[in-house]
Amino acid sequence: MDSEEDMLDAHDMYSGEEDDFYSDDYKDSDDDDDDDGEPDYGFVEEDADDSAMTASHRSQKNFCVLKEEDILKHQIDAIERVSVVLSITEVEASILLRSFHWSVGKVHDEWFADEERVRNTVGILERPVVAPSDDTELTCGICFDPYPPEKIASVSCGHPFCTTCWTGYISTTINDGPGCLMLRCPDPSCLAAVGHDMVDKLASEEDKEKYNRYFLRSYIEDNRKMKWCPAPGCEYAIDFVAGSGNYDVSCLCSFSFCWNCTEEAHRPVDCSTVSKWILKNSAESENMNWILANSKPCPRCKRPIEKNQGCMHMTCTPPCKYEFCWLCLGAWMDHGERTGGFYACNRYEVAKQEGQYDETERRREMAKNSLERYTHYYERWASNQTSRQKAMTDLQQLQTHNLEKLSDKQCTPESQLKFILEAWLQIIECRRVLKWTYAYGYYLPDHEHAKRQFFEYLQGEAESGLERLHQCVEKDLLQFLNAEGPSKDFNDFRTKLAGLTSVTKNYFENLVKALENGLADVDSHAACSSKSTSSKSTGCSSKTRGKGKGSSRTGGS
């Protein structure tokens, strides 16, 4: 970012750099070149910019964002290559590529291994099944009406059908969905493929548009190395290169997601944890936990009842209307002087001492503890998500309005204010990471005390650094935006903010690496600590024995 022209909007800047914070092993995937000789990649284990920005970061990424024109270009290139190498028409080449999931390498391998078998399988017949006729009239194989040859059309098989029936057949199939791309001859016994040339010649403009849309999308949907961006309304695709171990990608629409599970970007937390966390956030199990922790069942109809007033006299809602005691769940009519008075029931304590409520109380206490623990992690997860969204809004506000204002007031070129943008970008990334660490912490086993202590220490250090950085760029910047003129303290602010950005980045790098290693450093530290303790213990014993010998000699002399 060396000039004013390089300043991008908030979403562009964010989406272009998010994945570069903690990874250096990205590859260039611009020349997608399909799958020549390469295996398909399936990953089962595991936040719009301009072209200048994409080019500047491409060498650091393990993915490439494809626009519609890029996809179309790749399709045309693949079709031309297959057509030239195999000496077949482009229509036949497109049929082959669709059948082999747009893999040029696989098409070549299969074709040269057994051309006849491939032709029969995909429906590219070398010779027509029905010999050409010189008759002045031909009978349509669908409506059985006679037509002159110019009103009859057929594919490689030669089966004759009138153009009207062809149009109806093609239109019906296109409106049925993407299956139209594998359209075959209308003759039930024929497997000859129908190419896009027939669609271009006989289909309506509306049907052509639908067919071309299916054709374009098939290049992405049939290729296991490519996926559509899951953001609502986004029409960009991602071409992914395996090998780095990092599945987080950023689309030009500003949405960042995980290539593996297509949920929002969640590094360093694995896909399994994210899946469980999202399910838990939306599942009815938490509602049940709340009900168990904060309500009791009506003794008669068993509906859960929440106590919302002070007295113990409860009345169930109609049609039940059962009156009972909140403490002992007994009938209210049984409460009298012998039980300590209507509003001083002592049956509960007696029953509890007799063990009648032990299991109920245990279940209720477990549900309450579970709910409180979940609430603790969820509130912090959600708060960091809200803070991240606010930071993205603040960055956009800075780039669209405040950056120019600050540049004028501090007499500093916008190109020299990059440190403020970098601070905001770091905040946005760190809020994302910090958010997901709370999901990680929720599923960290309680019995692994050493790992939990180490995790909470790293998380606390990272969170503390992030808060200092966020407060500095959010509040300290205001005095320079509201200043009447240049401030002599601006350079100090620059140094402070750049330093906080660097320190915070280091904190989060340590946190990310630790979580991706499964907090394995705890075991190595524990082993080193144990070894060190053992050595010290041995050393002490040796010294003690030495002193003992010395004392003995001294005593002897």
XYZ file of C-alpha atoms in Angstrom:
557
model
C 0.000 0.000 0.000
C 2.269 2.717 -1.304
C -0.157 5.361 -2.558
C -3.687 6.646 -2.184
C -4.795 4.521 -5.136
C -3.841 1.409 -3.181
C -6.285 2.090 -0.366
C -9.047 -0.474 -0.484
C -12.392 -0.646 1.209
C -12.763 -2.452 4.525
C -14.003 -5.745 3.165
C -11.372 -5.863 0.449
C -8.492 -5.261 2.787
C -9.791 -7.721 5.309
C -10.544 -10.515 2.903
C -7.218 -10.219 1.160
C -5.030 -10.521 4.244
C -6.878 -12.571 6.795
C -5.280 -15.878 5.939
C -1.776 -14.435 5.870
C -1.517 -13.692 9.579
C -0.370 -17.066 10.801
C 0.762 -18.994 7.734
C 3.691 -18.671 5.356
C 3.304 -21.761 3.215
C 0.681 -20.695 0.701
C 1.072 -21.611 -2.934
C 0.099 -20.000 -6.200
C -2.935 -21.688 -7.698
C -3.693 -19.262 -10.490
C -2.936 -21.655 -13.318
C -5.590 -24.152 -12.289
C -5.046 -26.475 -15.250
C -7.544 -28.965 -13.972
C -6.376 -32.319 -12.721
C -3.694 -33.421 -15.193
C -2.110 -36.387 -13.538
C -3.212 -35.151 -10.144
C -5.476 -37.006 -7.721
C -8.782 -35.528 -6.641
C -8.720 -33.996 -3.219
C -11.495 -34.785 -0.787
C -11.206 -33.462 2.727
C -13.180 -35.443 5.198
C -11.356 -34.781 8.449
C -11.318 -31.921 9.037
C -14.311 -12.530 6.126
C -14.475 -7.524 -2.324
C -11.431 -6.619 -3.572
C -9.935 -5.517 -6.898
C -7.593 -7.537 -9.052
C -4.522 -5.629 -7.848
C -5.002 -6.882 -4.341
C -5.569 -10.456 -5.477
C -2.365 -10.391 -7.495
C -0.325 -8.905 -4.653
C -1.221 -11.725 -2.267
C -1.592 -14.656 -4.657
C 1.917 -15.922 -4.102
C 1.129 -16.302 -0.399
C -2.167 -18.152 -0.739
C -3.102 -21.763 -1.204
C -6.296 -20.837 -3.043
C -7.465 -18.735 -5.955
C -10.797 -16.929 -6.280
C -12.480 -17.493 -9.634
C -14.979 -15.091 -11.156
C -17.506 -16.176 -13.773
C -15.275 -15.070 -16.649
C -12.377 -17.051 -15.157
C -14.474 -20.209 -14.966
C -15.648 -19.798 -18.540
C -12.074 -19.277 -19.732
C -10.914 -22.443 -17.962
C -13.777 -24.394 -19.516
C -12.961 -23.191 -23.017
C -9.263 -23.928 -22.547
C -9.990 -27.449 -21.312
C -12.366 -28.153 -24.206
C -9.856 -26.896 -26.773
C -7.052 -28.990 -25.324
C -9.079 -32.185 -25.357
C -10.408 -31.453 -28.827
C -6.911 -30.917 -30.271
C -5.223 -33.853 -28.545
C -7.968 -36.393 -29.275
C -8.878 -35.002 -32.713
C -12.569 -34.740 -31.888
C -15.071 -31.877 -32.118
C -15.439 -29.364 -29.295
C -18.975 -30.628 -28.668
C -17.652 -34.146 -28.167
C -14.806 -32.807 -26.003
C -17.283 -31.004 -23.724
C -19.323 -34.225 -23.378
C -16.179 -36.125 -22.411
C -15.083 -33.523 -19.873
C -18.496 -33.410 -18.183
C -18.482 -37.191 -17.926
C -15.022 -37.181 -16.321
C -15.660 -34.249 -13.979
C -13.696 -31.779 -16.088
C -10.423 -33.616 -15.525
C -8.325 -33.262 -18.656
C -5.785 -35.768 -17.378
C -8.410 -38.394 -16.643
C -9.991 -37.931 -20.082
C -6.641 -38.501 -21.765
C -5.835 -41.549 -19.658
C -9.192 -43.249 -20.192
C -9.395 -42.394 -23.897
C -5.981 -43.755 -24.792
C -6.513 -46.823 -22.621
C -9.751 -47.873 -24.342
C -11.290 -45.394 -26.810
C -14.180 -47.647 -27.815
C -15.273 -48.267 -24.256
C -15.161 -44.528 -23.462
C -17.175 -43.679 -26.575
C -19.873 -46.189 -25.678
C -19.952 -45.088 -22.047
C -20.305 -41.329 -22.620
C -22.433 -41.602 -25.757
C -20.033 -40.361 -28.443
C -20.764 -42.835 -31.216
C -18.234 -43.223 -33.997
C -20.854 -44.468 -36.484
C -24.633 -43.829 -36.585
C -27.007 -46.565 -35.493
C -29.562 -45.558 -38.123
C -28.182 -45.176 -41.618
C -28.902 -41.872 -43.398
C -31.974 -42.015 -45.675
C -32.569 -40.399 -49.065
C -36.334 -40.395 -48.595
C -38.205 -37.157 -49.238
C -40.046 -37.611 -45.958
C -38.918 -39.024 -42.611
C -41.078 -40.182 -39.727
C -40.478 -38.585 -36.319
C -39.734 -41.184 -33.670
C -41.880 -39.331 -31.091
C -44.991 -37.922 -32.802
C -44.790 -40.387 -35.760
C -45.687 -37.659 -38.252
C -43.879 -37.443 -41.576
C -41.555 -34.445 -42.128
C -39.168 -33.293 -44.820
C -35.472 -33.873 -43.982
C -34.898 -30.183 -43.101
C -37.461 -30.532 -40.293
C -35.718 -33.583 -38.874
C -32.715 -33.520 -36.491
C -30.609 -36.219 -34.906
C -27.419 -36.691 -32.920
C -24.553 -39.105 -33.576
C -26.853 -42.132 -33.475
C -28.965 -40.962 -36.435
C -32.405 -41.501 -34.836
C -34.762 -39.036 -36.578
C -36.990 -36.677 -34.577
C -38.765 -33.535 -35.696
C -37.457 -30.194 -34.452
C -40.718 -29.530 -32.586
C -40.394 -32.707 -30.534
C -36.696 -32.041 -29.997
C -37.498 -28.564 -28.640
C -40.104 -29.946 -26.263
C -37.818 -32.764 -25.137
C -34.872 -30.451 -24.509
C -37.005 -27.818 -22.757
C -38.570 -30.360 -20.415
C -35.192 -31.807 -19.489
C -33.594 -28.388 -18.903
C -36.435 -27.351 -16.624
C -35.962 -30.559 -14.649
C -32.525 -29.361 -13.490
C -28.782 -29.913 -14.044
C -29.414 -33.449 -15.266
C -29.931 -31.909 -18.706
C -26.139 -31.799 -19.062
C -26.178 -35.586 -19.445
C -29.032 -35.562 -21.957
C -29.312 -38.641 -24.159
C -31.169 -39.444 -27.373
C -34.987 -39.598 -26.942
C -34.963 -43.177 -28.203
C -35.277 -45.339 -25.041
C -32.746 -47.878 -26.265
C -30.140 -45.319 -27.388
C -27.348 -43.880 -25.222
C -26.069 -41.279 -27.683
C -25.268 -38.009 -25.929
C -26.959 -34.708 -26.812
C -24.428 -31.870 -26.938
C -24.803 -28.138 -26.470
C -24.924 -27.691 -30.267
C -28.439 -29.172 -30.279
C -29.429 -26.925 -27.396
C -28.091 -23.844 -29.195
C -29.982 -24.787 -32.357
C -33.344 -25.872 -30.948
C -33.915 -24.473 -27.429
C -35.581 -21.171 -26.550
C -33.453 -18.248 -25.321
C -34.657 -18.801 -21.757
C -33.758 -22.497 -21.902
C -30.370 -21.727 -23.448
C -29.594 -19.376 -20.569
C -30.524 -22.038 -18.025
C -28.485 -24.683 -19.819
C -25.430 -22.431 -20.036
C -25.757 -21.641 -16.341
C -25.817 -25.360 -15.469
C -22.902 -25.917 -17.834
C -20.824 -23.195 -16.143
C -21.621 -24.369 -12.625
C -20.765 -27.970 -13.497
C -17.106 -26.972 -13.827
C -17.038 -26.135 -10.114
C -19.532 -28.643 -8.750
C -17.936 -31.619 -10.512
C -14.411 -30.670 -9.444
C -13.398 -31.754 -5.947
C -10.678 -29.123 -5.799
C -13.182 -26.296 -6.280
C -16.170 -25.011 -4.337
C -18.619 -22.146 -4.564
C -18.334 -19.512 -1.877
C -21.116 -20.338 0.627
C -21.932 -16.658 1.310
C -25.560 -15.834 0.362
C -25.750 -14.365 -3.125
C -22.036 -14.804 -3.884
C -21.188 -16.202 -7.330
C -17.427 -16.582 -6.876
C -15.706 -19.956 -6.655
C -12.558 -21.056 -4.853
C -9.838 -23.162 -6.453
C -7.965 -24.798 -3.573
C -4.464 -26.278 -3.537
C -3.894 -28.949 -0.905
C -0.736 -29.254 1.119
C -0.516 -26.389 3.612
C -2.830 -27.875 6.222
C -4.704 -24.571 6.457
C -8.263 -24.714 5.147
C -9.311 -21.104 5.827
C -9.966 -19.154 2.617
C -11.254 -15.637 1.881
C -13.563 -14.872 -1.015
C -13.609 -11.569 -2.879
C -17.064 -10.935 -1.402
C -15.273 -10.569 1.996
C -16.637 -13.817 3.420
C -14.044 -16.129 4.965
C -14.824 -19.806 5.356
C -13.269 -23.187 5.946
C -12.679 -25.130 2.734
C -13.191 -28.413 4.506
C -16.545 -27.893 6.239
C -17.694 -24.613 4.528
C -18.489 -23.051 7.897
C -17.036 -19.615 8.612
C -13.255 -19.561 9.066
C -12.403 -21.098 12.432
C -8.656 -21.715 12.533
C -7.110 -22.923 14.820
C -10.139 -24.929 16.014
C -10.788 -28.123 14.062
C -13.939 -28.768 12.039
C -15.252 -31.406 14.434
C -15.227 -28.990 17.374
C -16.895 -26.281 15.290
C -19.585 -28.695 14.166
C -20.351 -29.762 17.729
C -20.371 -26.150 18.945
C -22.734 -24.926 16.215
C -25.038 -27.864 16.825
C -25.033 -27.176 20.547
C -25.856 -23.509 19.982
C -28.927 -24.443 17.970
C -29.978 -27.681 19.655
C -32.856 -28.166 22.029
C -30.519 -29.723 24.596
C -29.708 -26.330 26.075
C -33.409 -25.557 26.405
C -33.798 -28.775 28.330
C -30.846 -27.880 30.547
C -32.491 -24.545 31.340
C -35.786 -26.253 32.098
C -34.110 -28.747 34.406
C -32.131 -26.025 36.163
C -34.924 -23.472 36.589
C -38.218 -25.344 36.750
C -39.997 -28.249 38.395
C -42.637 -30.565 36.946
C -46.239 -30.282 38.094
C -46.878 -33.382 40.263
C -50.121 -34.056 38.404
C -49.651 -33.178 34.680
C -45.815 -33.148 34.677
C -45.586 -29.859 32.743
C -42.484 -27.833 33.739
C -43.302 -24.833 35.929
C -41.041 -21.846 36.606
C -41.364 -20.178 39.996
C -41.816 -16.455 39.343
C -43.077 -15.265 42.752
C -41.898 -15.559 46.353
C -44.360 -17.865 48.050
C -44.248 -21.628 47.875
C -47.924 -22.036 46.964
C -47.937 -23.035 43.296
C -50.943 -23.342 41.002
C -50.533 -25.085 37.652
C -51.983 -23.434 34.558
C -55.409 -24.489 33.243
C -56.787 -26.988 32.613
C -54.759 -28.720 35.340
C -54.964 -26.013 38.080
C -53.304 -28.357 40.546
C -52.140 -26.607 43.735
C -48.946 -27.873 45.291
C -45.941 -26.906 47.379
C -42.832 -25.780 45.493
C -40.517 -27.328 48.055
C -41.900 -30.806 48.512
C -44.174 -30.982 45.430
C -46.925 -32.298 47.710
C -50.601 -31.288 47.508
C -51.125 -27.841 49.065
C -54.250 -29.039 50.874
C -52.012 -31.367 52.904
C -50.073 -28.428 54.340
C -51.257 -27.297 57.747
C -50.150 -26.793 61.311
C -48.726 -30.303 61.478
C -46.361 -29.526 58.605
C -45.206 -26.222 60.028
C -47.927 -24.011 58.539
C -49.025 -23.338 54.988
C -46.032 -21.099 54.277
C -43.394 -22.876 56.324
C -43.241 -26.372 54.879
C -40.687 -28.567 56.558
C -41.463 -31.741 54.656
C -38.740 -31.069 52.154
C -35.911 -31.205 54.664
C -37.315 -34.338 56.230
C -37.718 -36.007 52.881
C -34.264 -34.921 51.838
C -32.760 -36.417 54.968
C -34.529 -39.626 54.110
C -32.899 -39.625 50.697
C -36.097 -39.130 48.707
C -34.754 -36.201 46.662
C -31.081 -37.067 46.326
C -31.259 -38.159 42.679
C -33.556 -35.304 41.658
C -31.317 -32.727 43.287
C -28.219 -34.280 41.782
C -29.692 -34.111 38.282
C -30.879 -30.556 38.853
C -27.484 -29.457 40.147
C -25.701 -31.107 37.210
C -28.019 -29.387 34.753
C -27.484 -26.041 36.477
C -23.704 -26.422 36.429
C -23.762 -27.508 32.795
C -25.915 -24.526 31.839
C -23.701 -22.075 33.743
C -20.557 -23.510 32.112
C -22.060 -23.348 28.639
C -23.299 -19.793 29.251
C -19.816 -18.716 30.334
C -18.208 -19.859 27.079
C -21.081 -18.878 24.802
C -21.285 -15.306 26.122
C -17.587 -14.767 25.442
C -17.810 -16.455 22.041
C -20.724 -14.211 21.049
C -19.134 -11.064 22.527
C -15.997 -11.497 20.446
C -18.105 -12.053 17.347
C -19.963 -8.784 18.049
C -16.670 -6.970 18.671
C -15.295 -8.345 15.420
C -18.280 -7.104 13.437
C -17.912 -3.678 15.065
C -14.195 -3.625 14.227
C -14.969 -4.366 10.566
C -17.461 -1.488 10.541
C -14.911 0.820 12.187
C -12.261 -0.155 9.626
C -14.633 0.594 6.772
C -15.487 3.940 8.377
C -11.781 4.705 8.713
C -11.042 3.939 5.070
C -14.039 5.718 3.601
C -14.043 8.855 5.796
C -11.593 9.140 8.675
C -8.360 8.262 6.874
C -8.555 11.269 4.582
C -9.569 13.473 7.522
C -6.653 12.248 9.612
C -4.264 12.712 6.716
C -5.319 16.358 6.320
C -5.172 17.172 10.030
C -1.815 15.521 10.663
C -0.340 16.609 7.311
C 0.587 12.983 6.618
C 0.064 11.126 3.298
C -2.489 8.357 3.489
C 0.166 5.910 2.331
C 2.004 6.532 5.621
C -1.051 5.675 7.706
C -0.859 2.004 6.827
C 0.004 1.163 10.431
C -3.560 2.067 11.512
C -5.090 -0.196 8.884
C -2.781 -3.023 9.900
C -3.835 -2.576 13.530
C -7.521 -2.869 12.594
C -6.861 -5.895 10.407
C -4.990 -7.547 13.262
C -7.879 -6.821 15.615
C -10.397 -8.358 13.205
C -8.301 -11.487 12.791
C -7.583 -11.786 16.511
C -11.251 -11.415 17.423
C -12.011 -14.291 15.066
C -9.351 -16.500 16.612
C -10.296 -15.533 20.165
C -13.952 -16.266 19.477
C -13.211 -19.826 18.458
C -10.828 -20.442 21.355
C -13.865 -20.315 23.638
C -15.442 -23.158 21.685
C -12.132 -24.990 22.044
C -12.074 -24.329 25.791
C -15.616 -25.617 26.252
C -14.706 -29.047 24.861
C -11.315 -29.260 26.583
C -11.587 -32.150 29.084
C -11.778 -30.967 32.700
C -9.521 -33.740 33.938
C -6.575 -32.471 31.849
C -5.726 -29.794 34.402
C -2.266 -28.996 33.025
C -3.557 -28.453 29.500
C -6.450 -26.320 30.724
C -4.115 -24.130 32.800
C -1.735 -23.739 29.867
C -4.635 -22.966 27.498
C -6.170 -20.394 29.830
C -2.771 -18.765 30.354
C -2.156 -18.391 26.600
C -5.739 -17.289 25.997
C -5.522 -14.733 28.811
C -2.227 -13.290 27.536
C -3.612 -13.026 24.000
C -6.885 -11.489 25.159
C -5.092 -8.954 27.354
C -2.852 -7.872 24.466
C -5.839 -7.624 22.133
C -7.766 -5.406 24.551
C -4.793 -3.012 24.829
C -4.490 -2.849 21.043
C -8.233 -2.430 20.491
C -8.492 0.338 23.101
C -5.498 2.178 21.612
C -6.740 2.190 18.023
C -10.359 2.790 19.037
C -9.945 5.551 21.653
C -6.447 7.042 21.413
C -6.968 7.726 17.708
C -9.909 10.011 18.462
C -7.734 12.791 19.901
C -5.874 13.067 16.587
C -9.083 12.907 14.535
C -10.630 15.672 16.668
C -7.465 17.797 16.839
C -7.470 21.268 15.265
C -4.094 20.698 13.618
C -0.954 18.550 13.575
C -0.038 17.008 16.923
C 3.521 16.479 18.111
C 2.337 13.306 19.844
C 1.285 11.615 16.587
C 4.670 9.937 16.041
C 4.543 8.571 19.592
C 1.086 7.219 18.816
C 2.462 5.596 15.651
C 5.228 3.875 17.612
C 2.873 2.739 20.349
C 0.250 1.366 17.976
C 2.779 -0.427 15.776
C 4.342 -1.971 18.867
C 1.014 -3.136 20.262
C 0.110 -4.612 16.868
C 3.344 -6.593 16.759
C 3.050 -7.796 20.359
C -0.569 -8.842 19.899
C 0.315 -10.716 16.724
C 3.008 -12.635 18.620
C 0.578 -13.500 21.417
C -1.911 -14.912 18.948
C 0.724 -16.744 16.946
C 1.695 -18.570 20.135
C -1.953 -19.303 20.905
C -2.696 -20.572 17.396
C 0.385 -22.795 17.278
C -0.358 -24.237 20.714
C -3.952 -25.123 19.841
C -3.011 -26.605 16.466
C -0.461 -28.772 18.271
C -3.128 -29.946 20.681
C -1.383 -28.157 23.575
C 1.366 -30.761 23.259
C 3.890 -28.298 24.698
C 2.398 -28.984 28.107
C 3.684 -32.558 28.033
C 7.164 -31.532 26.910
C 7.314 -28.833 29.582
C 6.145 -31.330 32.154
C 8.791 -33.833 31.043
C 11.538 -31.204 31.161
C 10.320 -30.047 34.541
C 10.308 -33.620 35.825
C 13.775 -34.263 34.434
C 15.065 -31.035 35.941
C 13.552 -31.885 39.306
C 15.072 -35.352 39.196
C 18.525 -33.966 38.386
C 18.309 -31.461 41.185
C 17.200 -34.163 43.566
C 20.135 -36.377 42.576
C 22.503 -33.461 42.885
C 21.291 -32.675 46.380
C 21.731 -36.263 47.474
C 25.253 -36.315 46.111
C 26.132 -33.128 47.869
C 24.632 -34.411 51.068
C 26.678 -37.565 50.868
C 29.775 -35.525 50.150
C 29.160 -33.343 53.113
C 28.608 -36.400 55.223
C 32.007 -37.785 54.238
C 33.626 -34.478 54.889
C 32.051 -34.234 58.286
C 33.206 -37.701 59.079
C 36.784 -36.877 58.153
C 36.642 -33.668 60.138
C 35.306 -35.494 63.094
C 38.032 -38.114 62.752
C 40.815 -35.592 62.692
